Coordinates of C-alpha atoms in Angstrom, one line a residue:
L1 CA 39.6 15.4 6.1
R2 CA 42.3 14.2 7.6
C3 CA 42.5 14.1 11.6
S4 CA 44.4 12.6 14.3
C5 CA 42.1 13.0 17.4
E6 CA 42.9 11.9 20.8
S7 CA 41.2 11.7 24.2
G8 CA 41.6 9.9 27.6
G9 CA 43.4 12.5 29.1
D10 CA 42.9 12.9 33.2
S11 CA 44.2 13.4 36.3
V12 CA 45.8 10.4 38.2
Q13 CA 48.0 9.6 41.3
P14 CA 51.5 8.3 40.8
G15 CA 51.4 4.5 40.3
G16 CA 47.9 5.0 38.2
S17 CA 47.4 3.8 35.1
L18 CA 45.4 5.6 31.9
R19 CA 44.8 4.7 28.0
L20 CA 45.0 7.6 25.4
S21 CA 43.1 7.1 22.1
C22 CA 43.8 8.5 18.8
A23 CA 41.2 8.5 16.2
T24 CA 42.3 8.9 12.7
S25 CA 40.7 9.1 9.3
G26 CA 41.9 9.8 6.1
F27 CA 45.3 8.2 6.5
D28 CA 46.9 4.9 5.4
L29 CA 47.5 3.4 8.5
Y30 CA 49.7 0.6 6.9
H31 CA 51.7 3.6 5.0
S32 CA 51.8 6.2 8.3
A33 CA 53.9 6.7 10.8
V34 CA 51.3 7.6 14.0
G35 CA 53.1 8.9 16.9
W36 CA 52.5 9.8 20.3
I37 CA 54.5 13.2 21.6
R38 CA 54.1 15.2 24.8
Q39 CA 54.8 18.4 25.8
A40 CA 55.7 19.4 29.5
P41 CA 54.9 23.1 30.7
G42 CA 58.4 25.2 29.8
K43 CA 59.6 22.0 28.1
E44 CA 60.2 20.9 24.0
R45 CA 57.9 18.7 22.9
E46 CA 59.6 14.8 23.0
W47 CA 58.8 11.1 21.5
V48 CA 57.0 9.1 23.7
S49 CA 55.9 6.3 21.0
C50 CA 55.5 5.2 17.5
I51 CA 53.8 2.8 15.7
S52 CA 53.8 1.9 11.5
G53 CA 54.0 -0.2 9.0
S54 CA 51.7 -3.4 8.0
E55 CA 53.6 -5.5 10.8
G56 CA 53.1 -2.7 13.6
S57 CA 56.8 -1.7 13.9
T58 CA 57.0 0.3 17.2
Y59 CA 59.3 2.7 19.1
Y60 CA 59.5 4.0 22.8
G61 CA 61.1 6.7 24.2
P62 CA 64.0 5.7 27.2
S63 CA 61.5 7.2 29.5
V64 CA 58.6 5.3 29.2
K65 CA 59.9 2.2 27.8
G66 CA 58.6 -1.0 30.0
R67 CA 55.4 1.3 31.0
F68 CA 54.0 2.3 28.1
T69 CA 52.5 0.0 25.4
I70 CA 51.6 1.6 21.9
S71 CA 48.8 -0.4 19.9
R72 CA 46.4 -0.2 16.8
E73 CA 43.1 -1.1 15.7
N74 CA 43.0 -0.9 11.9
A75 CA 39.5 -2.0 11.4
K76 CA 38.3 1.2 13.7
R77 CA 41.5 3.3 12.7
M78 CA 42.3 3.7 16.4
V79 CA 45.9 3.9 17.9
Y80 CA 46.0 3.5 21.2
L81 CA 48.7 4.3 24.0
Q82 CA 48.1 2.4 27.3
M83 CA 50.1 4.1 30.4
N84 CA 50.9 2.4 33.2
S85 CA 52.9 3.1 36.7
L86 CA 52.6 6.5 35.6
K87 CA 54.9 9.2 37.2
P88 CA 55.0 12.9 38.0
E89 CA 57.1 13.6 35.5
D90 CA 54.6 11.9 32.8
T91 CA 52.7 15.1 33.5
A92 CA 52.2 16.7 29.7
T93 CA 50.0 17.3 27.3
Y94 CA 49.9 14.2 25.0
Y95 CA 49.6 14.7 21.2
C96 CA 49.0 12.1 18.4
A97 CA 50.7 13.3 15.3
V98 CA 50.6 11.6 11.8
E99 CA 53.3 11.7 8.3
T100 CA 52.3 9.9 5.6
P101 CA 53.8 8.2 3.8
S102 CA 56.0 7.6 6.3
A103 CA 57.7 4.6 9.2
C104 CA 58.5 5.1 12.7
R105 CA 62.3 4.3 11.9
A106 CA 62.4 7.2 10.0
V107 CA 60.3 9.9 11.9
T108 CA 61.5 9.4 15.5
A109 CA 65.5 10.2 14.1
R110 CA 64.4 13.5 14.3
S111 CA 62.6 16.3 16.1
P112 CA 58.7 15.3 16.4
Y113 CA 58.1 19.2 15.1
G114 CA 58.2 17.8 11.6
M115 CA 55.3 15.7 11.5
D116 CA 52.6 16.2 9.1
Y117 CA 49.3 16.3 11.2
W118 CA 48.6 16.9 14.6
G119 CA 45.7 16.6 16.8
R120 CA 44.9 19.2 19.4
G121 CA 46.5 17.2 22.4
T122 CA 45.0 15.8 25.5
L123 CA 46.5 16.6 29.2
V124 CA 47.8 14.1 31.6
T125 CA 48.4 15.0 35.1
V126 CA 50.0 12.8 37.6
S127 CA 49.6 14.1 41.1
S128 CA 49.5 12.9 44.6

C-alpha cells in the first residue's frame, strides 16, 4: 500500500506558524519527488515546495520562499512543511503528493496535477 498522508492543518492568525506532516509508505524516498501542493477555493492547484534525491534537493514556490521550509526524516519516512509568517493568502487545502521515480527538478517544471500519488489534503486557514 502506497500512502502520502497529510496532517497538521489548522486555523491560525496572520503571522502565525504551522507544521504540516506527510507520512509516506511504499516509496523509495531517495528516488521520489515528494511535493506539497495547495489549492485555494476557486483556484488551480499550485506548487508550494518539493524535496527529492539522496541529497534532499528542494524547491519553493515564489510566494512561499523565505517563509516555508520543507524537510525530510528518512528513518521515519516523514516529510514536513514548516510554515512561518503565514498570510491570509496561504489559506488552502494542502496536499502531499509523490511521483516515483522522479526528482523535483522534473516535476516542478510542469503542472502539479501529474503527480502519481496524492493524499487527501489538510486544510490551513489563516484569518484574524
